[in-house]
CSV table of C-alpha atoms in Angstrom, one decimal:
chain,number,residue,atom,x,y,z
A,1,UNK,CA,0.0,0.0,0.0
A,2,UNK,CA,1.5,3.6,-0.6
A,3,UNK,CA,2.6,5.6,2.4
A,4,UNK,CA,2.1,9.3,3.4
A,5,UNK,CA,4.6,11.7,2.0
A,6,UNK,CA,5.2,13.7,5.1
A,7,UNK,CA,4.9,13.2,8.9
A,8,UNK,CA,1.2,13.5,9.6
A,9,UNK,CA,-0.2,16.1,11.9
A,10,UNK,CA,-2.8,15.0,14.4
A,11,UNK,CA,-6.1,14.1,12.8
A,12,UNK,CA,-9.2,15.7,14.3
A,13,UNK,CA,-11.3,13.5,16.5
A,14,UNK,CA,-14.3,12.4,14.4
A,15,UNK,CA,-17.8,13.5,15.4
A,16,UNK,CA,-20.8,11.3,15.6
A,17,UNK,CA,-21.0,8.6,12.9
A,18,UNK,CA,-24.1,7.1,11.5
A,19,UNK,CA,-24.5,4.0,9.3
A,20,UNK,CA,-26.6,4.0,6.2
A,21,UNK,CA,-27.0,0.7,4.4
A,22,UNK,CA,-27.4,0.6,0.7
A,23,UNK,CA,-29.0,-2.2,-1.4
A,24,UNK,CA,-26.6,-4.9,-2.6
A,25,UNK,CA,-25.9,-4.8,-6.3
A,26,UNK,CA,-26.2,-8.0,-8.4
A,27,UNK,CA,-23.1,-10.1,-8.2
A,28,UNK,CA,-21.2,-10.8,-11.4
A,29,UNK,CA,-17.6,-11.7,-12.3
A,30,UNK,CA,-17.2,-11.9,-16.0
A,31,UNK,CA,-15.0,-9.0,-17.0
A,32,UNK,CA,-12.2,-8.7,-14.5
A,33,UNK,CA,-10.6,-11.6,-12.7
A,34,UNK,CA,-9.1,-10.3,-9.5
A,35,UNK,CA,-6.8,-12.1,-7.1
A,36,UNK,CA,-5.4,-11.3,-3.7
A,37,UNK,CA,-3.3,-8.1,-3.3
A,38,UNK,CA,0.1,-7.5,-2.1
A,39,UNK,CA,0.8,-4.7,-0.6
A,40,UNK,CA,3.4,-6.4,20.5
A,41,UNK,CA,3.8,-9.0,26.0
A,42,UNK,CA,0.5,-8.4,27.3
A,43,UNK,CA,-2.9,-8.2,25.9
A,44,UNK,CA,-3.9,-5.4,23.5
A,45,UNK,CA,-6.3,-2.7,24.4
A,46,UNK,CA,-9.2,-4.3,22.6
A,47,UNK,CA,-11.9,-2.3,24.2
A,48,UNK,CA,-14.6,-1.6,21.6
A,49,UNK,CA,-15.1,2.0,20.6
A,50,UNK,CA,-18.8,1.8,20.2
A,51,UNK,CA,-20.8,3.7,17.5
A,52,UNK,CA,-24.3,3.4,16.2
A,53,UNK,CA,-24.7,0.6,13.6
A,54,UNK,CA,-27.6,-1.1,11.9
A,55,UNK,CA,-30.1,-2.5,14.4
A,56,UNK,CA,-30.2,-5.9,12.9
A,57,UNK,CA,-27.4,-8.1,11.5
A,58,UNK,CA,-27.9,-8.5,7.7
A,59,UNK,CA,-28.2,-12.0,6.4
A,60,UNK,CA,-25.3,-13.0,4.1
A,61,UNK,CA,-26.1,-14.2,0.6
A,62,UNK,CA,-24.1,-16.9,-1.1
A,63,UNK,CA,-22.3,-15.7,-4.3
A,64,UNK,CA,-21.3,-17.9,-7.2
A,65,UNK,CA,-17.7,-16.6,-7.2
A,66,UNK,CA,-15.3,-14.5,-5.2
A,67,UNK,CA,-16.6,-10.9,-5.0
A,68,UNK,CA,-13.8,-8.3,-4.7
A,69,UNK,CA,-14.9,-4.9,-3.5
A,70,UNK,CA,-13.5,-1.4,-3.4
A,71,UNK,CA,-13.7,1.0,-0.5
A,72,UNK,CA,-13.1,4.7,-0.8
A,73,UNK,CA,-13.4,7.7,1.5
A,74,UNK,CA,-15.1,11.0,0.8
A,75,UNK,CA,-15.8,14.2,2.8
A,76,UNK,CA,-18.9,12.6,4.5
A,77,UNK,CA,-17.9,9.0,5.0
A,78,UNK,CA,-17.1,5.8,3.2
A,79,UNK,CA,-18.5,4.1,0.1
A,80,UNK,CA,-18.2,0.5,-1.1
A,81,UNK,CA,-18.2,-0.6,-4.8
A,82,UNK,CA,-18.4,-3.9,-6.5
A,83,UNK,CA,-14.9,-4.1,-8.0
A,84,UNK,CA,-16.2,-5.7,-11.2
A,85,UNK,CA,-19.2,-3.6,-12.0
A,86,UNK,CA,-18.0,-0.5,-10.1
A,87,UNK,CA,-21.6,-0.1,-8.8
A,88,UNK,CA,-22.1,1.1,-5.2
A,89,UNK,CA,-23.1,-1.6,-2.8
A,90,UNK,CA,-23.0,0.2,0.5
A,91,UNK,CA,-21.9,3.2,2.5
A,92,UNK,CA,-21.3,4.5,6.0
A,93,UNK,CA,-21.4,8.1,7.2
A,94,UNK,CA,-18.3,9.3,9.1
A,95,UNK,CA,-17.2,12.9,9.7
A,96,UNK,CA,-13.7,14.0,9.8
A,97,UNK,CA,-10.7,12.9,7.7
A,98,UNK,CA,-10.3,9.2,7.7
A,99,UNK,CA,-7.6,6.8,6.4
A,100,UNK,CA,-8.0,3.3,5.0
A,101,UNK,CA,-5.9,0.2,5.4
A,102,UNK,CA,-6.7,-3.4,4.4
A,103,UNK,CA,-7.0,-5.6,7.5
A,104,UNK,CA,-5.5,-8.5,5.6
A,105,UNK,CA,-8.4,-11.1,5.8
A,106,UNK,CA,-9.9,-10.2,2.4
A,107,UNK,CA,-13.0,-8.8,4.1
A,108,UNK,CA,-12.3,-6.0,6.6
A,109,UNK,CA,-10.7,-2.6,6.4
A,110,UNK,CA,-9.2,-0.6,9.2
A,111,UNK,CA,-10.3,3.1,9.3
A,112,UNK,CA,-7.7,5.3,11.1
A,113,UNK,CA,-9.9,8.0,12.6
A,114,UNK,CA,-7.3,9.6,14.8
A,115,UNK,CA,-8.5,8.2,18.0
A,116,UNK,CA,-8.9,4.6,16.9
A,117,UNK,CA,-8.4,1.9,14.3
A,118,UNK,CA,-12.0,1.3,13.6
A,119,UNK,CA,-13.0,-1.9,11.8
A,120,UNK,CA,-15.1,-1.7,8.6
A,121,UNK,CA,-16.8,-4.8,7.2
A,122,UNK,CA,-16.7,-4.5,3.3
A,123,UNK,CA,-19.3,-7.3,3.2
A,124,UNK,CA,-17.6,-9.9,1.0
A,125,UNK,CA,-15.7,-13.0,2.0
A,126,UNK,CA,-14.7,-16.6,1.2
A,127,UNK,CA,-15.0,-19.6,3.5
A,128,UNK,CA,-13.0,-22.9,2.7
A,129,UNK,CA,-15.2,-26.0,2.8
A,130,UNK,CA,-13.3,-29.2,2.2
A,131,UNK,CA,-11.9,-29.3,-1.3
A,132,UNK,CA,-13.8,-26.1,-2.4
A,133,UNK,CA,-14.9,-22.8,-1.0
A,134,UNK,CA,-18.1,-20.9,-0.5
A,135,UNK,CA,-18.4,-17.2,-1.3
A,136,UNK,CA,-20.7,-14.7,0.5
A,137,UNK,CA,-21.8,-11.1,0.3
A,138,UNK,CA,-23.7,-8.9,2.7
A,139,UNK,CA,-24.3,-5.2,3.3
A,140,UNK,CA,-21.1,-3.3,4.2
A,141,UNK,CA,-21.1,-1.7,7.6
A,142,UNK,CA,-19.0,0.1,10.1
A,143,UNK,CA,-18.7,-2.3,13.0
A,144,UNK,CA,-18.6,-1.2,16.7
A,145,UNK,CA,-15.1,-2.8,17.1
A,146,UNK,CA,-11.9,-0.8,17.3
A,147,UNK,CA,-8.4,-0.8,18.7
A,148,UNK,CA,-8.3,2.4,20.7
A,149,UNK,CA,-5.4,4.7,19.7
A,150,UNK,CA,-3.9,8.1,20.3
A,151,UNK,CA,-3.1,9.1,16.7
A,152,UNK,CA,-3.8,5.9,14.8
A,153,UNK,CA,-1.1,5.5,12.2
A,154,UNK,CA,0.2,2.8,9.8
A,155,UNK,CA,-1.2,-0.7,9.4
A,156,UNK,CA,1.2,-3.3,8.0
A,157,UNK,CA,0.4,-6.7,6.6
A,158,UNK,CA,3.2,-9.3,6.4
A,159,UNK,CA,3.9,-13.0,7.1
A,160,UNK,CA,0.3,-13.7,8.2
A,161,UNK,CA,0.4,-10.8,10.8
A,162,UNK,CA,-1.5,-7.5,11.0
A,163,UNK,CA,0.5,-4.8,12.8
A,164,UNK,CA,-1.0,-1.5,14.0
A,165,UNK,CA,1.3,1.4,15.0
A,166,UNK,CA,0.0,4.0,17.4
A,167,UNK,CA,1.8,7.3,16.7
A,168,UNK,CA,0.7,9.0,20.0
A,169,UNK,CA,1.9,6.3,22.3
A,170,UNK,CA,4.4,4.2,20.4
A,171,UNK,CA,2.2,1.2,21.0
A,172,UNK,CA,2.6,-1.6,18.4
A,173,UNK,CA,-0.2,-4.2,18.3
A,174,UNK,CA,0.2,-7.4,16.4
A,175,UNK,CA,-2.2,-10.3,15.8
A,176,UNK,CA,-2.6,-13.3,13.5
A,177,UNK,CA,-4.5,-12.0,10.4
A,178,UNK,CA,-6.3,-15.4,10.1
A,179,UNK,CA,-7.9,-14.9,13.5
A,180,UNK,CA,-9.6,-11.7,12.6
A,181,UNK,CA,-12.8,-12.8,10.8
A,182,UNK,CA,-13.7,-15.5,13.4
A,183,UNK,CA,-13.2,-13.1,16.2
A,184,UNK,CA,-15.4,-10.5,14.6
A,185,UNK,CA,-18.1,-13.1,14.1
A,186,UNK,CA,-18.1,-13.5,17.9
A,187,UNK,CA,-18.3,-9.8,18.3
A,188,UNK,CA,-14.8,-9.1,19.5
A,189,UNK,CA,-11.3,-8.3,18.2
A,190,UNK,CA,-8.5,-11.0,18.0
A,191,UNK,CA,-6.1,-11.3,20.8
A,192,UNK,CA,-3.1,-9.1,20.1
A,193,UNK,CA,0.4,-8.9,21.4
A,194,UNK,CA,1.5,-5.4,22.5
A,195,UNK,CA,5.0,-3.8,22.4
A,196,UNK,CA,5.7,-0.2,23.2
A,197,UNK,CA,8.5,1.7,21.6
A,198,UNK,CA,10.9,3.6,23.9
A,199,UNK,CA,9.4,6.9,22.7
A,200,UNK,CA,6.2,7.8,20.8
A,201,UNK,CA,6.7,9.0,17.2
A,202,UNK,CA,5.1,8.8,13.8
A,203,UNK,CA,6.4,5.4,12.9
A,204,UNK,CA,5.8,1.9,11.6
A,205,UNK,CA,6.5,-1.7,12.6
A,206,UNK,CA,6.7,-5.0,10.7
A,207,UNK,CA,6.6,-8.5,12.2
A,208,UNK,CA,8.8,-10.9,10.3
A,209,UNK,CA,8.3,-14.6,9.4
A,210,UNK,CA,10.5,-15.7,12.3
A,211,UNK,CA,8.6,-13.6,14.8
A,212,UNK,CA,11.2,-10.8,15.1
A,213,UNK,CA,9.8,-7.3,15.1
A,214,UNK,CA,11.3,-4.4,13.1
A,215,UNK,CA,10.2,-1.0,14.5
A,216,UNK,CA,11.2,2.6,13.7
A,217,UNK,CA,13.1,4.8,16.2
A,218,UNK,CA,12.2,8.3,17.1
A,219,UNK,CA,10.3,10.8,19.2
A,220,UNK,CA,8.0,13.7,18.8
A,221,UNK,CA,10.9,15.9,17.6
A,222,UNK,CA,12.7,13.6,15.2
A,223,UNK,CA,13.1,10.1,13.8
A,224,UNK,CA,16.4,8.4,13.2
A,225,UNK,CA,16.2,4.8,12.1
A,226,UNK,CA,15.1,1.3,12.9
A,227,UNK,CA,15.7,-1.5,15.5
A,228,UNK,CA,15.1,-5.2,15.1
A,229,UNK,CA,13.9,-7.0,18.2
A,230,UNK,CA,13.9,-10.7,19.0
A,231,UNK,CA,10.9,-12.9,18.7
A,232,UNK,CA,8.9,-12.9,21.9
A,233,UNK,CA,6.0,-11.3,23.7
A,234,UNK,CA,5.6,-7.6,24.4
A,235,UNK,CA,8.4,-5.9,26.3
A,236,UNK,CA,10.2,-9.2,26.7
A,237,UNK,CA,11.6,-8.7,23.2
A,238,UNK,CA,15.3,-7.9,23.1
A,239,UNK,CA,17.1,-5.6,20.6
A,240,UNK,CA,19.2,-7.5,18.2
A,241,UNK,CA,20.5,-4.8,15.8
A,242,UNK,CA,19.8,-1.1,15.1
A,243,UNK,CA,20.8,1.6,12.6
A,244,UNK,CA,20.2,5.3,13.2
A,245,UNK,CA,21.7,6.6,10.0
A,246,UNK,CA,18.2,7.3,8.7
A,247,UNK,CA,17.0,10.8,9.4
A,248,UNK,CA,13.2,11.3,9.0
A,249,UNK,CA,12.6,7.6,8.7
A,250,UNK,CA,9.2,7.1,7.0
A,251,UNK,CA,7.2,4.3,5.4
A,252,UNK,CA,8.1,0.6,4.8
A,253,UNK,CA,7.9,-2.0,2.1
A,254,UNK,CA,9.0,-5.7,1.7
A,255,UNK,CA,10.8,-7.1,-1.4
A,256,UNK,CA,11.5,-10.6,-2.5
A,257,UNK,CA,13.5,-12.7,0.1
A,258,UNK,CA,11.8,-10.8,3.0
A,259,UNK,CA,14.0,-7.7,2.5
A,260,UNK,CA,12.3,-5.0,4.6
A,261,UNK,CA,13.1,-1.4,3.8
A,262,UNK,CA,12.3,2.0,5.3
A,263,UNK,CA,12.9,5.4,3.6
A,264,UNK,CA,15.2,8.1,4.9
A,265,UNK,CA,15.9,11.7,4.0
A,266,UNK,CA,19.3,10.6,2.7
A,267,UNK,CA,18.5,7.2,1.2
A,268,UNK,CA,17.1,3.9,2.4
A,269,UNK,CA,17.7,1.2,5.1
A,270,UNK,CA,17.5,-2.5,4.1
A,271,UNK,CA,17.1,-5.2,6.7
A,272,UNK,CA,17.8,-8.7,5.3
A,273,UNK,CA,19.3,-11.9,6.7
A,274,UNK,CA,19.9,-10.4,10.1
A,275,UNK,CA,21.8,-7.3,8.9
A,276,UNK,CA,20.9,-3.7,8.2
A,277,UNK,CA,22.4,-2.0,5.0
A,278,UNK,CA,22.3,1.7,4.2
A,279,UNK,CA,21.8,2.8,0.6
A,280,UNK,CA,22.8,6.4,0.3
A,281,UNK,CA,21.1,8.9,-1.9
A,282,UNK,CA,23.3,10.7,-4.4
A,283,UNK,CA,22.1,14.1,-3.0
A,284,UNK,CA,22.8,15.3,0.6
A,285,UNK,CA,19.0,15.6,0.9
A,286,UNK,CA,17.5,12.8,-1.2
A,287,UNK,CA,14.2,11.7,0.5
A,288,UNK,CA,12.6,8.3,-0.1
A,289,UNK,CA,9.5,8.7,2.0
A,290,UNK,CA,7.1,6.4,0.2
A,291,UNK,CA,7.8,2.9,-1.1
A,292,UNK,CA,6.0,0.1,-2.9
A,293,UNK,CA,7.3,-3.4,-2.7
A,294,UNK,CA,6.5,-6.8,-4.3
A,295,UNK,CA,7.4,-10.3,-3.2
A,296,UNK,CA,8.1,-11.1,-6.8
A,297,UNK,CA,10.8,-8.5,-7.2
A,298,UNK,CA,14.0,-7.6,-5.3
A,299,UNK,CA,13.6,-4.0,-6.3
A,300,UNK,CA,11.7,-1.4,-4.2
A,301,UNK,CA,9.9,1.5,-5.9
A,302,UNK,CA,10.1,4.8,-4.1
A,303,UNK,CA,9.6,8.5,-4.6
A,304,UNK,CA,12.6,10.8,-4.6
A,305,UNK,CA,12.6,14.4,-3.4
A,306,UNK,CA,15.5,16.9,-3.1
A,307,UNK,CA,14.0,20.1,-1.9
A,308,UNK,CA,13.2,20.0,1.8
A,309,UNK,CA,11.6,23.5,1.8
A,310,UNK,CA,9.2,22.8,-1.1
A,311,UNK,CA,5.5,22.7,-0.1
A,312,UNK,CA,4.9,20.6,-2.1
A,313,UNK,CA,7.9,19.4,-4.2
A,314,UNK,CA,6.7,18.0,-7.5
A,315,UNK,CA,9.5,15.5,-8.4
A,316,UNK,CA,9.8,13.9,-11.8
A,317,UNK,CA,12.3,11.2,-10.7
A,318,UNK,CA,11.4,8.0,-9.0
A,319,UNK,CA,13.9,5.7,-7.1
A,320,UNK,CA,14.4,2.0,-7.7
A,321,UNK,CA,16.4,0.3,-4.9
A,322,UNK,CA,17.8,-3.2,-5.5
A,323,UNK,CA,17.8,-5.0,-2.2
A,324,UNK,CA,20.1,-7.7,-3.5
A,325,UNK,CA,22.9,-5.3,-4.7
A,326,UNK,CA,22.1,-2.3,-2.4
A,327,UNK,CA,22.1,-0.1,-5.5
A,328,UNK,CA,19.8,2.9,-6.2
A,329,UNK,CA,18.7,3.9,-9.6
A,330,UNK,CA,17.0,7.2,-10.3
A,331,UNK,CA,14.6,7.4,-13.3
A,332,UNK,CA,13.1,10.6,-14.7
A,333,UNK,CA,9.6,9.7,-15.9
A,334,UNK,CA,8.9,13.0,-17.5
A,335,UNK,CA,6.1,14.0,-15.2
A,336,UNK,CA,5.5,14.7,-11.6
A,337,UNK,CA,3.4,12.4,-9.3
A,338,UNK,CA,2.2,12.2,-5.7
A,339,UNK,CA,2.6,9.9,-2.7
A,340,UNK,CA,-0.6,8.1,-3.8
A,341,UNK,CA,0.8,7.4,-7.3
A,342,UNK,CA,3.0,4.3,-6.5
A,343,UNK,CA,2.0,0.7,-7.0
A,344,UNK,CA,3.2,-2.7,-8.1
A,345,UNK,CA,1.7,-5.0,-10.7
A,346,UNK,CA,1.1,-8.8,-10.5
A,347,UNK,CA,4.6,-9.7,-11.8
A,348,UNK,CA,6.4,-7.1,-9.7
A,349,UNK,CA,6.4,-4.3,-12.4
A,350,UNK,CA,6.6,-0.8,-11.0
A,351,UNK,CA,3.6,1.4,-11.6
A,352,UNK,CA,3.6,5.2,-11.3
A,353,UNK,CA,0.5,7.5,-12.0
A,354,UNK,CA,1.8,10.8,-13.4
A,355,UNK,CA,0.2,14.2,-13.2
A,356,UNK,CA,-0.1,14.1,-17.0
A,357,UNK,CA,-2.8,11.4,-16.5
A,358,UNK,CA,-0.7,8.5,-17.7
A,359,UNK,CA,0.0,5.3,-15.7
A,360,UNK,CA,3.6,4.3,-16.4
A,361,UNK,CA,4.6,0.6,-16.4
A,362,UNK,CA,8.3,0.3,-15.5
A,363,UNK,CA,10.7,-2.6,-15.6
A,364,UNK,CA,12.1,-2.4,-12.0
A,365,UNK,CA,15.5,-4.0,-12.9
A,366,UNK,CA,16.3,-1.8,-15.9
A,367,UNK,CA,14.3,1.3,-15.1
A,368,UNK,CA,12.8,1.2,-18.6
A,369,UNK,CA,9.3,2.7,-19.0
A,370,UNK,CA,7.7,-0.2,-21.0
A,371,UNK,CA,4.4,1.5,-21.6
A,372,UNK,CA,2.3,4.5,-20.6
A,373,UNK,CA,-1.5,4.0,-20.3
A,374,UNK,CA,-3.7,7.1,-20.5
A,375,UNK,CA,-6.2,7.0,-17.6
A,376,UNK,CA,-7.2,10.4,-16.3
A,377,UNK,CA,-7.0,14.1,-17.3
A,378,UNK,CA,-3.9,16.0,-16.4
A,379,UNK,CA,-3.9,17.2,-12.7
A,380,UNK,CA,-1.8,19.1,-10.2
A,381,UNK,CA,-1.1,17.9,-6.7
A,382,UNK,CA,-2.6,20.0,-3.9
A,383,UNK,CA,-0.2,21.4,-1.3
A,384,UNK,CA,-2.6,20.0,1.4
A,385,UNK,CA,-1.8,16.3,1.6
A,386,UNK,CA,-5.3,15.4,2.9
A,387,UNK,CA,-7.0,16.8,-0.2
A,388,UNK,CA,-8.3,14.3,-2.8
A,389,UNK,CA,-6.0,13.6,-5.7
A,390,UNK,CA,-5.9,10.8,-8.3
A,391,UNK,CA,-5.0,7.6,-6.4
A,392,UNK,CA,-3.7,4.3,-7.5
A,393,UNK,CA,-4.7,1.0,-5.9
A,394,UNK,CA,-3.7,-2.4,-7.4
A,395,UNK,CA,-5.6,-5.6,-6.9
A,396,UNK,CA,-4.5,-8.6,-8.9
A,397,UNK,CA,-4.1,-7.6,-12.5
A,398,UNK,CA,-6.3,-4.6,-12.2
A,399,UNK,CA,-5.1,-1.1,-11.4
A,400,UNK,CA,-7.9,1.1,-10.0
A,401,UNK,CA,-7.4,4.9,-10.4
A,402,UNK,CA,-9.6,7.6,-8.9
A,403,UNK,CA,-10.3,10.9,-10.7
A,404,UNK,CA,-11.6,13.3,-8.1
A,405,UNK,CA,-12.1,16.1,-10.7
A,406,UNK,CA,-14.9,14.1,-12.4
A,407,UNK,CA,-15.9,11.8,-9.4
A,408,UNK,CA,-14.9,8.8,-11.5
A,409,UNK,CA,-13.1,5.5,-10.8
A,410,UNK,CA,-11.3,3.7,-13.6
A,411,UNK,CA,-10.3,0.1,-13.8
A,412,UNK,CA,-7.2,-0.6,-15.9
A,413,UNK,CA,-6.5,-4.1,-17.1
A,414,UNK,CA,-2.8,-4.4,-16.7
A,415,UNK,CA,-2.7,-7.5,-19.1
A,416,UNK,CA,-4.1,-5.5,-22.0
A,417,UNK,CA,-2.8,-2.1,-21.0
A,418,UNK,CA,-6.2,-0.5,-21.4
A,419,UNK,CA,-8.9,1.1,-19.3
A,420,UNK,CA,-11.5,-1.7,-19.1
A,421,UNK,CA,-14.2,0.2,-17.3
A,422,UNK,CA,-15.0,3.6,-15.8
A,423,UNK,CA,-17.8,4.7,-13.6
A,424,UNK,CA,-19.1,7.8,-12.0
A,425,UNK,CA,-19.4,7.7,-8.2
A,426,UNK,CA,-21.7,9.6,-5.9
A,427,UNK,CA,-18.9,11.5,-4.1
A,428,UNK,CA,-15.4,13.0,-4.7
A,429,UNK,CA,-13.2,10.0,-3.9
A,430,UNK,CA,-10.2,10.5,-1.7
A,431,UNK,CA,-8.5,7.4,-0.2
A,432,UNK,CA,-8.9,4.0,-2.0
A,433,UNK,CA,-8.4,0.4,-1.0
A,434,UNK,CA,-10.2,-2.9,-1.5
A,435,UNK,CA,-10.8,-6.4,-0.3
A,436,UNK,CA,-10.6,-9.6,-2.3
A,437,UNK,CA,-13.8,-11.1,-1.0
């Protein structure tokens, strides 16, 4: 998933929220075939942050196939679309500026509201049944379940774990992604392990396949690097290795071979095989604050900014960092882009949505732009990072792109290199994510 381009200011506490159910659209999967995407001892604070919801639990309907859905925010709440037809299938009213993060189970989305990681049910899921599976749909809804937070921040999915980072307290909560849906069916959140960083900061954490925890280092004034902690529970984890040569550390991504990276204002840190490697930018200030990784590629796609005073800087170069060779390649794509412009295709290809309206497909090893797909009209990035702007979200072999200027969402078939479908939506779309169903 793309990360924020700047350290985020506190988000206003949301006001009263109301749920409004919408009729379920007819289910059909003929045009686009979508597959799964991607991109802590003690108990967690799992107290539910209650909010009004529908008075009765809607009955699920069995679907003939997997039913991917899209979830987007707008100035009055959240809307849900069928990812194939792009028809709206539900909505929820929520005031304030809200952020979206997939929860990892193919059904739920976390909504970072500032004071909580609220759980939103996108209303589509799959249940294994012997040698086959059953697929279901129901009305999307904002649940009354939430992990309380003081400045809810990043959500990271990796190695079967979902990890929440609380910017206001440094609390890191990690739980088995596979436990989420069953726990929610019982009206509760899954049991989570909690680790608290030494100082609170705008950060991120990743739990690795072997149970180790990678977490950023910093405080309210500055951020300096990462530390990797041993497998274990909560504060029983012991620091194994650290690197503080990463001013302004921001964002994370994972490449092939479980190479985990974070961006710095002077390059990138790579953690792989027990060691941390620094890849320096060619400029004294060369910021890689947002990254997109793929488990099918050793190369990380990142932005690249050189003007610290710019508000905003509109760069035309992107960075490609090879985690096997620790080499950085800068590629000028001939147009500027935003922090919501970066993505990865099903084979690991790098994708960048430019302000000229074209979606560039880039070979991550060579840096060659192999094609440019016209998608939206030319646009200019707002200086206010919370404002709507064309946003890229990739699910399987389909790249979804919002066009706020026309309240439209486009579905790009990455196999054919063409826009397969476009649809007007009821609101100006802001953030965009989805579930596989």
